[in-house]
mmCIF file of C-alpha atoms in Angstrom:
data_model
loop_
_atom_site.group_PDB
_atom_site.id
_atom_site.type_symbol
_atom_site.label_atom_id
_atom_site.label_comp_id
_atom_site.label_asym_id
_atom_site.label_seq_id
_atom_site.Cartn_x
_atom_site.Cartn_y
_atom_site.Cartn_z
ATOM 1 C CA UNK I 50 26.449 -143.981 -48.461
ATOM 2 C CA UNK I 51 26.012 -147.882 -47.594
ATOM 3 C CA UNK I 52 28.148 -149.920 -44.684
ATOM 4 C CA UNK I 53 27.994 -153.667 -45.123
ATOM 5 C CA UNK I 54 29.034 -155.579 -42.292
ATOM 6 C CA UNK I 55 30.334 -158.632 -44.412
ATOM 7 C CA UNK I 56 29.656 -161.846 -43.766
ATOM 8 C CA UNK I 57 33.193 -163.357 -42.233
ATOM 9 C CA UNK I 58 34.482 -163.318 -39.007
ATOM 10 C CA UNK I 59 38.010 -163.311 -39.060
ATOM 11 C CA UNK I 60 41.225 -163.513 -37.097
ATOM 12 C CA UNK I 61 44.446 -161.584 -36.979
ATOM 13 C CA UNK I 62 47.471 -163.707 -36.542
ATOM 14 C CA UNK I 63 51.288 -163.279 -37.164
ATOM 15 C CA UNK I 64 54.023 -166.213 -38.526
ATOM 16 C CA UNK I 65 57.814 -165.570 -37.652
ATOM 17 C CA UNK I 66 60.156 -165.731 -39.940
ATOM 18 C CA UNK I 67 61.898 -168.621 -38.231
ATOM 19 C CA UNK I 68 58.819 -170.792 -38.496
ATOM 20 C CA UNK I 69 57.514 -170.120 -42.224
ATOM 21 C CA UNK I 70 58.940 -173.336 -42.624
ATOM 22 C CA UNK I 71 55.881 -174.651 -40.803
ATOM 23 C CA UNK I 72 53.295 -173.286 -42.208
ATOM 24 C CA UNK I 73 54.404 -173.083 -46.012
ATOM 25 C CA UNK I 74 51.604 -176.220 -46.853
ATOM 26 C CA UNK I 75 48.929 -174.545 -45.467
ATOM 27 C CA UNK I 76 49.372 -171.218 -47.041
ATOM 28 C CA UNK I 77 49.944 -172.325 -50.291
ATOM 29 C CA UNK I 78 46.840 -174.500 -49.770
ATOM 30 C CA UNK I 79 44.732 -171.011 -49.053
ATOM 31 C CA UNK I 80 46.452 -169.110 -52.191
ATOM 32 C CA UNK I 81 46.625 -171.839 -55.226
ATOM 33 C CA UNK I 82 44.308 -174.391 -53.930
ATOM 34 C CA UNK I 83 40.799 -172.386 -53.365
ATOM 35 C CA UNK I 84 38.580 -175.828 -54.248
ATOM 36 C CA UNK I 85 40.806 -177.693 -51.323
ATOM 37 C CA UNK I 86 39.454 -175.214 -48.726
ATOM 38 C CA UNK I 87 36.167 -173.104 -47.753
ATOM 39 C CA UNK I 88 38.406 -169.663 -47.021
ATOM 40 C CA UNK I 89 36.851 -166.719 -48.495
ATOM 41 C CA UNK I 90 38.551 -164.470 -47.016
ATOM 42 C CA UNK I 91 42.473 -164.384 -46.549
ATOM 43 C CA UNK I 92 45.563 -161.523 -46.399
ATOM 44 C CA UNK I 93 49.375 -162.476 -46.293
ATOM 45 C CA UNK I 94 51.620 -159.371 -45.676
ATOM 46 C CA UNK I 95 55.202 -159.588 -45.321
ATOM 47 C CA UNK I 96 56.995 -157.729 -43.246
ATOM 48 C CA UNK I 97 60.417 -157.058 -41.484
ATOM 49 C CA UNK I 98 59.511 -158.759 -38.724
ATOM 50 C CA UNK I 99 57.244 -161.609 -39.533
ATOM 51 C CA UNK I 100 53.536 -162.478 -41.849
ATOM 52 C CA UNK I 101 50.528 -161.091 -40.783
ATOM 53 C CA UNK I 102 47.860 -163.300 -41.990
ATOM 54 C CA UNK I 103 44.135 -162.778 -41.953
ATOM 55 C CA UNK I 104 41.731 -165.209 -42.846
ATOM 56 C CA UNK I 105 38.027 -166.489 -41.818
ATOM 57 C CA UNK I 106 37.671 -169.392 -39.516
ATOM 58 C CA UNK I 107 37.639 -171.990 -42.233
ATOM 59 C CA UNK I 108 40.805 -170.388 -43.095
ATOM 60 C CA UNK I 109 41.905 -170.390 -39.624
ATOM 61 C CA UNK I 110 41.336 -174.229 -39.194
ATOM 62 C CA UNK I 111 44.284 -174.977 -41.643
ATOM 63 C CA UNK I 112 46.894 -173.074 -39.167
ATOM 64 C CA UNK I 113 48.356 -175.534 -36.439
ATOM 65 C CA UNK I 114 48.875 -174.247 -33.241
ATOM 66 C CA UNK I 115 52.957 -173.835 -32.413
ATOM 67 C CA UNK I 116 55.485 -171.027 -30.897
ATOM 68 C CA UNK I 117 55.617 -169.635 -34.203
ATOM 69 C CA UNK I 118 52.002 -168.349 -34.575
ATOM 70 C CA UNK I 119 50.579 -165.598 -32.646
ATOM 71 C CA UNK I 120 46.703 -165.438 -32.215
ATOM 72 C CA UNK I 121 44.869 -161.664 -31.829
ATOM 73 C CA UNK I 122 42.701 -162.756 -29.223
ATOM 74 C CA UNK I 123 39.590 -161.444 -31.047
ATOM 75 C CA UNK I 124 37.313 -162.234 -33.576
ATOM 76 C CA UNK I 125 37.278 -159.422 -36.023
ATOM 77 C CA UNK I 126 34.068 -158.454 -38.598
ATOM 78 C CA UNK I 127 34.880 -156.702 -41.863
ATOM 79 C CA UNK I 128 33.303 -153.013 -43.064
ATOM 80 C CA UNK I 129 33.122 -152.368 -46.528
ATOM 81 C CA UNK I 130 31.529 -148.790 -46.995
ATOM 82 C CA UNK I 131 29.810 -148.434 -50.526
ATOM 83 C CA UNK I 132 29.098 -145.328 -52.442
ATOM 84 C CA UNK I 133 25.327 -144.428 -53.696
ATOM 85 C CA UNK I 134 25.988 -142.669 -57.129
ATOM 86 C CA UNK I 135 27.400 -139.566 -56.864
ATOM 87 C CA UNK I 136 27.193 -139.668 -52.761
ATOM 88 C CA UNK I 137 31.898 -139.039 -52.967
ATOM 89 C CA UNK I 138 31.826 -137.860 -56.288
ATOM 90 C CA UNK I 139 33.080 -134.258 -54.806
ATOM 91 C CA UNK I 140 36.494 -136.168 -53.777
ATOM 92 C CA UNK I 141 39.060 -137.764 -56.453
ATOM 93 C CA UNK I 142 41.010 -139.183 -53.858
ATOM 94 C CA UNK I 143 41.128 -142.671 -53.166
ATOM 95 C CA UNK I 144 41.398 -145.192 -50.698
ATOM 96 C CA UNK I 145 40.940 -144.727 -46.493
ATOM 97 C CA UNK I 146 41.489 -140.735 -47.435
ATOM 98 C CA UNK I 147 37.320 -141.069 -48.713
ATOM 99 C CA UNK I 148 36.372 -142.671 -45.408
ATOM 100 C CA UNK I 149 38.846 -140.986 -43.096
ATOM 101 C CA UNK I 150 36.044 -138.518 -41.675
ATOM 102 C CA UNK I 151 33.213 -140.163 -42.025
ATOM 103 C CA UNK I 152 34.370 -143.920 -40.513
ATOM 104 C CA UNK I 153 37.743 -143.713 -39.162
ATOM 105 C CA UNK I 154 38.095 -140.101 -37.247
ATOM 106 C CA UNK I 155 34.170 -141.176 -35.346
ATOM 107 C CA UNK I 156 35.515 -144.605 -34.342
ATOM 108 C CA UNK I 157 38.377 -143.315 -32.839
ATOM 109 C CA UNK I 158 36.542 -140.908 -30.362
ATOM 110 C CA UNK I 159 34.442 -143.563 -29.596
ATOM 111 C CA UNK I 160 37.564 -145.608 -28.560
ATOM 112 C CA UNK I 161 36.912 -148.119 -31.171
ATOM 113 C CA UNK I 162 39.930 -149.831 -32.366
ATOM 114 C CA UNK I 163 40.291 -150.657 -35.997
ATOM 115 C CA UNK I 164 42.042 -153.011 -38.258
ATOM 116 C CA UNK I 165 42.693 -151.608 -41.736
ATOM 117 C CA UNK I 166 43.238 -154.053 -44.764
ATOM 118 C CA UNK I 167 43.161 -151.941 -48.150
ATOM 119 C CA UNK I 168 43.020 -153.757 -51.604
ATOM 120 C CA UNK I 169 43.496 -153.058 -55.243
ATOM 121 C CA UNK I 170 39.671 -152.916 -55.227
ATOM 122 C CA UNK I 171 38.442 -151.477 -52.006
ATOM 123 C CA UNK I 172 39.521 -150.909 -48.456
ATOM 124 C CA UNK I 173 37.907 -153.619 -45.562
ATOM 125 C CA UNK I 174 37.841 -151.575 -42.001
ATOM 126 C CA UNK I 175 37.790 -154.522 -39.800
ATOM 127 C CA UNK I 176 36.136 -153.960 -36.341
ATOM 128 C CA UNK I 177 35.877 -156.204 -33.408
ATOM 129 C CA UNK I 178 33.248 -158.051 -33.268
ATOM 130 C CA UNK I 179 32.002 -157.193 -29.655
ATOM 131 C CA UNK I 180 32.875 -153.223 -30.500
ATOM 132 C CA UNK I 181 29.834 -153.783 -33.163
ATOM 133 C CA UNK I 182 27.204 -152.312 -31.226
ATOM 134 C CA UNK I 183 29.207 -149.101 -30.919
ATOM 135 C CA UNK I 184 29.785 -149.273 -34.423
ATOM 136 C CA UNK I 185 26.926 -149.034 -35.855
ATOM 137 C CA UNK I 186 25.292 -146.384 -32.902
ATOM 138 C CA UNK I 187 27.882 -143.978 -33.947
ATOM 139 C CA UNK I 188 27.659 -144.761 -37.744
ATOM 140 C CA UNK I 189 23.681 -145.262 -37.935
ATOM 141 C CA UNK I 190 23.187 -141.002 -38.475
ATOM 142 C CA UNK I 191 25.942 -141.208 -41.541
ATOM 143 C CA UNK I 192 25.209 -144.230 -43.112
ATOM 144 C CA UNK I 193 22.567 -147.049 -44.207
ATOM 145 C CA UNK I 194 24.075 -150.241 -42.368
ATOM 146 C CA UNK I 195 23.358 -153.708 -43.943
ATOM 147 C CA UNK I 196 24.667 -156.994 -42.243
ATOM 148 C CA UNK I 197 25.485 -159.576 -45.186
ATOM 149 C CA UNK I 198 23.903 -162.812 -43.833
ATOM 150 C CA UNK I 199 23.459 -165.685 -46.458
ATOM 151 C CA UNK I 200 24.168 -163.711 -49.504
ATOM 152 C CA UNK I 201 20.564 -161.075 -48.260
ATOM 153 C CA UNK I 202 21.754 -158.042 -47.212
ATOM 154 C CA UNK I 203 19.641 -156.914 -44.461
ATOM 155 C CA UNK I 204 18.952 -153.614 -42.544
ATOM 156 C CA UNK I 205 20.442 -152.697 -39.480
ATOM 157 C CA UNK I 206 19.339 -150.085 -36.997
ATOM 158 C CA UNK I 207 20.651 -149.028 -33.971
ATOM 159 C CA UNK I 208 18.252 -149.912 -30.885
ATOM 160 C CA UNK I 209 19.905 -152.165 -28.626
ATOM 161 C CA UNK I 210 23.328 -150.450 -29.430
ATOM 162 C CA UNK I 211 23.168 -147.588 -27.283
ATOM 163 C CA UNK I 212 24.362 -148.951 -23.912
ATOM 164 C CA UNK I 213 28.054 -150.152 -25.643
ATOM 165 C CA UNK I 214 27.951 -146.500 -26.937
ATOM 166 C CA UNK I 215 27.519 -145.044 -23.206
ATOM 167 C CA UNK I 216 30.082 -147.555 -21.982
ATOM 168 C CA UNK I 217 32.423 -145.782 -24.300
ATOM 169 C CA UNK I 218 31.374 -142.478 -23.661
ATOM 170 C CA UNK I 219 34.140 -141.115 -21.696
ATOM 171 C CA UNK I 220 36.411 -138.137 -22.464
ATOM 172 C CA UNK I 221 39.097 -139.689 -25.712
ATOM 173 C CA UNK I 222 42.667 -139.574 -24.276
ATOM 174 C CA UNK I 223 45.076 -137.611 -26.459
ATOM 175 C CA UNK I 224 46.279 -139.768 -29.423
ATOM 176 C CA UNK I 225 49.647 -140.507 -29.558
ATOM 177 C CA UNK I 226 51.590 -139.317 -32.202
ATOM 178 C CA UNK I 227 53.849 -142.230 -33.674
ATOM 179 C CA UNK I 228 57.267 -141.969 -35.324
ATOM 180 C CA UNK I 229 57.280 -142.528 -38.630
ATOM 181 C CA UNK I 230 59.930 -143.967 -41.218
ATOM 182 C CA UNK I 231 59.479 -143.129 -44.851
ATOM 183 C CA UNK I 232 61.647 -145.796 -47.193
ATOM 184 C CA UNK I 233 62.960 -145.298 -50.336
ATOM 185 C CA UNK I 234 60.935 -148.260 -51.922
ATOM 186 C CA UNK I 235 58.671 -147.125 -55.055
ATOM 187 C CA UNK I 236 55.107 -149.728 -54.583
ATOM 188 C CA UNK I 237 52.562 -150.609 -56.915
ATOM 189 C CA UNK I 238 49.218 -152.147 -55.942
ATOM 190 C CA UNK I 239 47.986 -154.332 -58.214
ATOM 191 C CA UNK I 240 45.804 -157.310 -59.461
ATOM 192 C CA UNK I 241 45.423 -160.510 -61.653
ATOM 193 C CA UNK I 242 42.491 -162.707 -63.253
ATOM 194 C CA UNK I 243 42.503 -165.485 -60.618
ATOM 195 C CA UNK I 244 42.486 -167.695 -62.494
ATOM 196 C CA UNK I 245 45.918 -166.857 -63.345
ATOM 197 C CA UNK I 246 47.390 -167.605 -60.236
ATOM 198 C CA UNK I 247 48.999 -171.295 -61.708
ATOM 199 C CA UNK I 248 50.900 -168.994 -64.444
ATOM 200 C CA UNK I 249 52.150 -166.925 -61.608
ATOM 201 C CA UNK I 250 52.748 -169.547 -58.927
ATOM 202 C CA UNK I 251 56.443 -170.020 -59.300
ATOM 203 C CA UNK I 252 57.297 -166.682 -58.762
ATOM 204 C CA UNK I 253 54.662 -165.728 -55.996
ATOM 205 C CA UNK I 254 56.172 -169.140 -54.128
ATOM 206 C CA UNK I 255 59.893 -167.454 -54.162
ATOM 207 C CA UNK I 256 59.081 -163.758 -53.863
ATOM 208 C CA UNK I 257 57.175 -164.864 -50.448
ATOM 209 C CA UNK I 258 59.278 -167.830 -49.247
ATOM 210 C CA UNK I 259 62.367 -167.978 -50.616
ATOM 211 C CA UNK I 260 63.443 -164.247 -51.274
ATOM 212 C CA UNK I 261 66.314 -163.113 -48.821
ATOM 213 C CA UNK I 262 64.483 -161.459 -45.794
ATOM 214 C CA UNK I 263 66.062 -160.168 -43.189
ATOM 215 C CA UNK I 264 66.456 -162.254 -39.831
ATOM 216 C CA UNK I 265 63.743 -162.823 -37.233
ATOM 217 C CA UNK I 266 63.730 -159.917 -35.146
ATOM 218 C CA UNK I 267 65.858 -157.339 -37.286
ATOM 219 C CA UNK I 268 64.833 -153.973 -36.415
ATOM 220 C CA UNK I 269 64.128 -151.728 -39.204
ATOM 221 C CA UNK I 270 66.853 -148.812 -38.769
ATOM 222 C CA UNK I 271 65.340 -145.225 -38.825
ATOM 223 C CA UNK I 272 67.587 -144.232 -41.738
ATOM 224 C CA UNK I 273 66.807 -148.014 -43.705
ATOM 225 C CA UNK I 274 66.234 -147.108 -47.494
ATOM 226 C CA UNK I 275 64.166 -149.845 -48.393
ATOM 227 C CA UNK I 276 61.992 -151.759 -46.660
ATOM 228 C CA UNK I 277 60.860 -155.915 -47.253
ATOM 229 C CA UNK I 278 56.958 -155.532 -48.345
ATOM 230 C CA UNK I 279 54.952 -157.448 -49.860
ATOM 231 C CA UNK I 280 51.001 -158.533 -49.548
ATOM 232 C CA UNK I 281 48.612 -160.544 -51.182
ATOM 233 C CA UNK I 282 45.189 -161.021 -50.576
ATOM 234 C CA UNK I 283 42.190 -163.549 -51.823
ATOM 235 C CA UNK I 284 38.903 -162.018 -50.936
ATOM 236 C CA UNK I 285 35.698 -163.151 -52.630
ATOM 237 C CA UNK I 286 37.414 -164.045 -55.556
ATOM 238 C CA UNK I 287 39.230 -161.255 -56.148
ATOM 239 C CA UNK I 288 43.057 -160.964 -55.529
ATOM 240 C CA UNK I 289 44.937 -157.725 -54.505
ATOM 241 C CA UNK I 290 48.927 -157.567 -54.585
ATOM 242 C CA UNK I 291 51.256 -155.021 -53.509
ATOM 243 C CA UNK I 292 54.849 -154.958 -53.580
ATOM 244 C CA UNK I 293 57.794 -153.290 -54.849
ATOM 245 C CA UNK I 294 58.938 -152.288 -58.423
ATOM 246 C CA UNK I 295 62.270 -154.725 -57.900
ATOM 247 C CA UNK I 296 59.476 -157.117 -56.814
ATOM 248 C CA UNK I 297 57.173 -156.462 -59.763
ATOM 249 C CA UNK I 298 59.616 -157.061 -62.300
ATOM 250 C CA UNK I 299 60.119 -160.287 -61.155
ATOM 251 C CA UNK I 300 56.626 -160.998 -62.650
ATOM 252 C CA UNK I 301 55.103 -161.287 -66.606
ATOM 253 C CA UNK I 302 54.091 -157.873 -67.026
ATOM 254 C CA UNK I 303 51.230 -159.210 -69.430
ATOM 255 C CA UNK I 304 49.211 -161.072 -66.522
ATOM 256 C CA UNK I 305 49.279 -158.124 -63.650
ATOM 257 C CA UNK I 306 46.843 -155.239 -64.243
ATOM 258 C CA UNK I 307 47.314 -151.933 -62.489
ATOM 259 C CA UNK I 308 44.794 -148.413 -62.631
ATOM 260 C CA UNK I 309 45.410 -147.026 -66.158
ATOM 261 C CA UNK I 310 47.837 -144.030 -64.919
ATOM 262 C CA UNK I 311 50.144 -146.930 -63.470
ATOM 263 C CA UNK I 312 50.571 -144.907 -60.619
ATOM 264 C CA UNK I 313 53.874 -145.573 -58.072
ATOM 265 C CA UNK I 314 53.010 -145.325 -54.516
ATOM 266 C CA UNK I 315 55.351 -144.424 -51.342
ATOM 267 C CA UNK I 316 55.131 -145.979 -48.449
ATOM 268 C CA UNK I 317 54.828 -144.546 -44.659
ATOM 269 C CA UNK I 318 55.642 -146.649 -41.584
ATOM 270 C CA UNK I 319 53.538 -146.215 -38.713
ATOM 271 C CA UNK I 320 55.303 -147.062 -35.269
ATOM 272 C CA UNK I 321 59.040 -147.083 -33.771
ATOM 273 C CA UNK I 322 57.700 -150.395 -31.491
ATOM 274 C CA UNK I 323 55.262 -152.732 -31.935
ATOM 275 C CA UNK I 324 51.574 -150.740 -31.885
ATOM 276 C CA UNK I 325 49.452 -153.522 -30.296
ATOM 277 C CA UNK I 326 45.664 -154.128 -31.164
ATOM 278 C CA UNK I 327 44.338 -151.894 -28.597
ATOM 279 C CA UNK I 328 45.397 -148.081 -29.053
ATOM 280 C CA UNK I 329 42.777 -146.418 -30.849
ATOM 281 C CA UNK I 330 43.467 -142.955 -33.310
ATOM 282 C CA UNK I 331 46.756 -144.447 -34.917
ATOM 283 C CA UNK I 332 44.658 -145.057 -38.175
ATOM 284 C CA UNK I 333 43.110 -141.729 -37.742
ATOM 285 C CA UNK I 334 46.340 -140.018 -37.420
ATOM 286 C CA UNK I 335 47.766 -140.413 -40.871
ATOM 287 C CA UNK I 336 44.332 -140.528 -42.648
ATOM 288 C CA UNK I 337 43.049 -137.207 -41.413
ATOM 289 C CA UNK I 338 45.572 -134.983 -42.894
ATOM 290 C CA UNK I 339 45.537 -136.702 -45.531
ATOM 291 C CA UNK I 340 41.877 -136.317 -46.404
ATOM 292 C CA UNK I 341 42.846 -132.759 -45.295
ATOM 293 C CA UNK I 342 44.894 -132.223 -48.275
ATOM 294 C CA UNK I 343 42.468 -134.596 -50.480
ATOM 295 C CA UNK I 344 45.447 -136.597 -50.654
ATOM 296 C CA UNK I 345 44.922 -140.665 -51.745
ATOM 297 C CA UNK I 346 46.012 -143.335 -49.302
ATOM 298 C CA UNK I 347 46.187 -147.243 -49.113
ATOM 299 C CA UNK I 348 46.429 -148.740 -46.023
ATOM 300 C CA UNK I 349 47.824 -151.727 -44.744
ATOM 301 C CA UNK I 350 47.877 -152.912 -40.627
ATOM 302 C CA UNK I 351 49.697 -155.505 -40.344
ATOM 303 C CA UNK I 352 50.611 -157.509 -36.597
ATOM 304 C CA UNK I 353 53.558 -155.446 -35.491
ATOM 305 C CA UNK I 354 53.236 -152.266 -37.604
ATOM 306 C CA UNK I 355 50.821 -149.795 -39.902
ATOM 307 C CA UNK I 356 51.743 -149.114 -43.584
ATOM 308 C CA UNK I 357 50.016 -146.355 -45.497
ATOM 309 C CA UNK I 358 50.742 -146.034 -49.136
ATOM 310 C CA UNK I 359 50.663 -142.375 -50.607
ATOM 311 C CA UNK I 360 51.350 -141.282 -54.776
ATOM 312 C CA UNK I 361 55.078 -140.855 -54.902
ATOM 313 C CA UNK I 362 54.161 -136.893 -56.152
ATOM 314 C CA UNK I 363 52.678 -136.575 -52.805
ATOM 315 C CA UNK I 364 55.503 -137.889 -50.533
ATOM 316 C CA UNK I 365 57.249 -134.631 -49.916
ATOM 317 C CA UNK I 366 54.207 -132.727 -48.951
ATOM 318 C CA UNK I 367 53.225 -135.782 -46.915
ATOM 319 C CA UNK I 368 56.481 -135.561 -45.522
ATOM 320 C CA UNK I 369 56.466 -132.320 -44.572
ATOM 321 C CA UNK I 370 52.923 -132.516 -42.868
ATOM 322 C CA UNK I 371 53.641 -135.370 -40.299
ATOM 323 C CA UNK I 372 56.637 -133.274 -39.527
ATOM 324 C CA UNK I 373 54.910 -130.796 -38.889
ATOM 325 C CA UNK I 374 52.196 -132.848 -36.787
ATOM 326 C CA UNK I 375 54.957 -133.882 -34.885
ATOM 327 C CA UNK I 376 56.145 -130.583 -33.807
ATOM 328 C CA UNK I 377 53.111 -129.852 -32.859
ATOM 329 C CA UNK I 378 52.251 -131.908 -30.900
ATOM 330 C CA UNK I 379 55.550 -132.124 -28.769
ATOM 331 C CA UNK I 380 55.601 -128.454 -28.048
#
């Protein structure tokens, strides 16, 4: 199989609730107006607790500074892997479940943390940018590597990457197991022609800005049966949108396009606080038993939290396995 490093470098940021308000010009700037700006790359996720957006620096540029906007401190490069012919033919499943072993699982005993950002079309592991080295030592044996530079894609071997990889060498503390809370929300992940996006923009302006949310700073409660989720994403062109059914419905069927079994997707939430940027295995935890149980996944971090998507015939057995993960690892 191929990694391509892809030509952005991005940031991670996060826009409270209280200060949308701020920020609404830009971000429909980045979503309708794509000849006003030079973003290629850009991810809006709402959340309980605020927007995670992820753009490139051009992107970036259009987001003023204030209280409201919380910077990752890192630049962060995107990982796309890509199949040769038959090279994951042996695995229906879909999603982070076909790179769980062979990307996520290595990172994470190399201590690399990751930055997952799945779409209706593929799933972007984003890395940071001075963890690259490491990347691409512990990859190198699994994969051809290509950095996209210029539209080339060009080779990249691993001399010159070993000393990050010794630097990171050292035994992998024990992952911690998160908590996780399973909602009663049915998702579908979707997409649309771009060029459709005027037809649509009335109702992608409410459903993001004007829907009721909950309050800055709600906490989700353990036993909450639906959840506030929605994310859409402009990447090269292509656009990605997930949300719920009551969300979907609020859209002309005729213009969103879905995989041909229309599948409905549950949703699990990683984290009972805040996870932070730095932890490394929380990706790893969900995504190994499911590519245990060849089970497909989506995946969605977002600034506060991690959201893995699952088929909705697959959420009691997922259920029962992260219970069962739990225990284990507790006693």
């Amino acid at each position: 199989m191929d990694l391509h490093i892809l030509d952005h470098k991005l940031r991670v940021t996060s826009i409270s609730k209280t200060g949308l308000q701020q920020y609404t010009h830009p971000l429909i700037k980045l979503i309708f107006l794509r000849n006003r700006t030079r973003c290629k790359f850009f991810s809006l996720t709402e959340t309980p607790e605020n927007y995670t957006v992820v753009l490139d620096e051009e992107g970036f540029k259009e987001l003023q500074p204030s209280e409201h906007l919380q910077v990752e401190g890192s630049t962060w490069l995107p990982l796309n892997v890509v199949s040769n012919g038959n090279a994951s033919s042996s695995s229906q499943a879909v999603g982070v479940t076909k790179i769980a072993k062979s990307v996520i699982a290595p990172l994470a005993e190399q201590h690399v943390s990751v930055f997952m950002l799945s779409t209706y079309q593929t799933d972007f592991i984003l890395v940071r940018e001075k963890d690259l080295s490491v990347v691409v030592e512990t990859l190198v044996e699994e994969f051809n590597i290509f950095r996209e530079e210029g539209g080339e894609s060009v080779p990249v071997h691993s001399q010159d990457a070993c000393n990050g990889l010794q630097r990171n060498s050292r035994e992998v503390p024990h992952a911690t197991v998160h908590p996780v809370l399973i909602p009663e929300n049915q998702f579908c992940v979707m997409s649309l022609d771009p060029d459709t996006l005027p037809a649509i923009a009335t109702t992608l302006i409410d459903v993001l800005f004007y829907s009721n949310s909950p309050k800055e700073g709600a906490s989700v409660d353990q036993d909450m049966e639906c959840i506030k989720f929605f994310s859409f994403s402009l990447i090269e062109g292509y656009v990605s949108l997930v949300m719920d059914t009551e969300a979907q419905r609020q859209f002309p069927a005729d213009l969103l396009f879905t995989s041909s079994s229309g599948e409905l997707w549950r949703m699990v939430r990683i984290g009972g606080q805040p996870l932070g940027f730095d932890e490394c295995g929380i990706v790893a935890q969900i995504s190994q038993p499911l590519a245990d149980s060849d089970i497909s996944a989506y995946y969605i971090s977002t600034f506060s939290f991690d959201h893995a998507l699952v088929p909705e015939e697959d959420i009691a057995s997922v259920t029962e396995m992260l219970q069962a993960q739990r225990k284990e690892t507790s006693s």
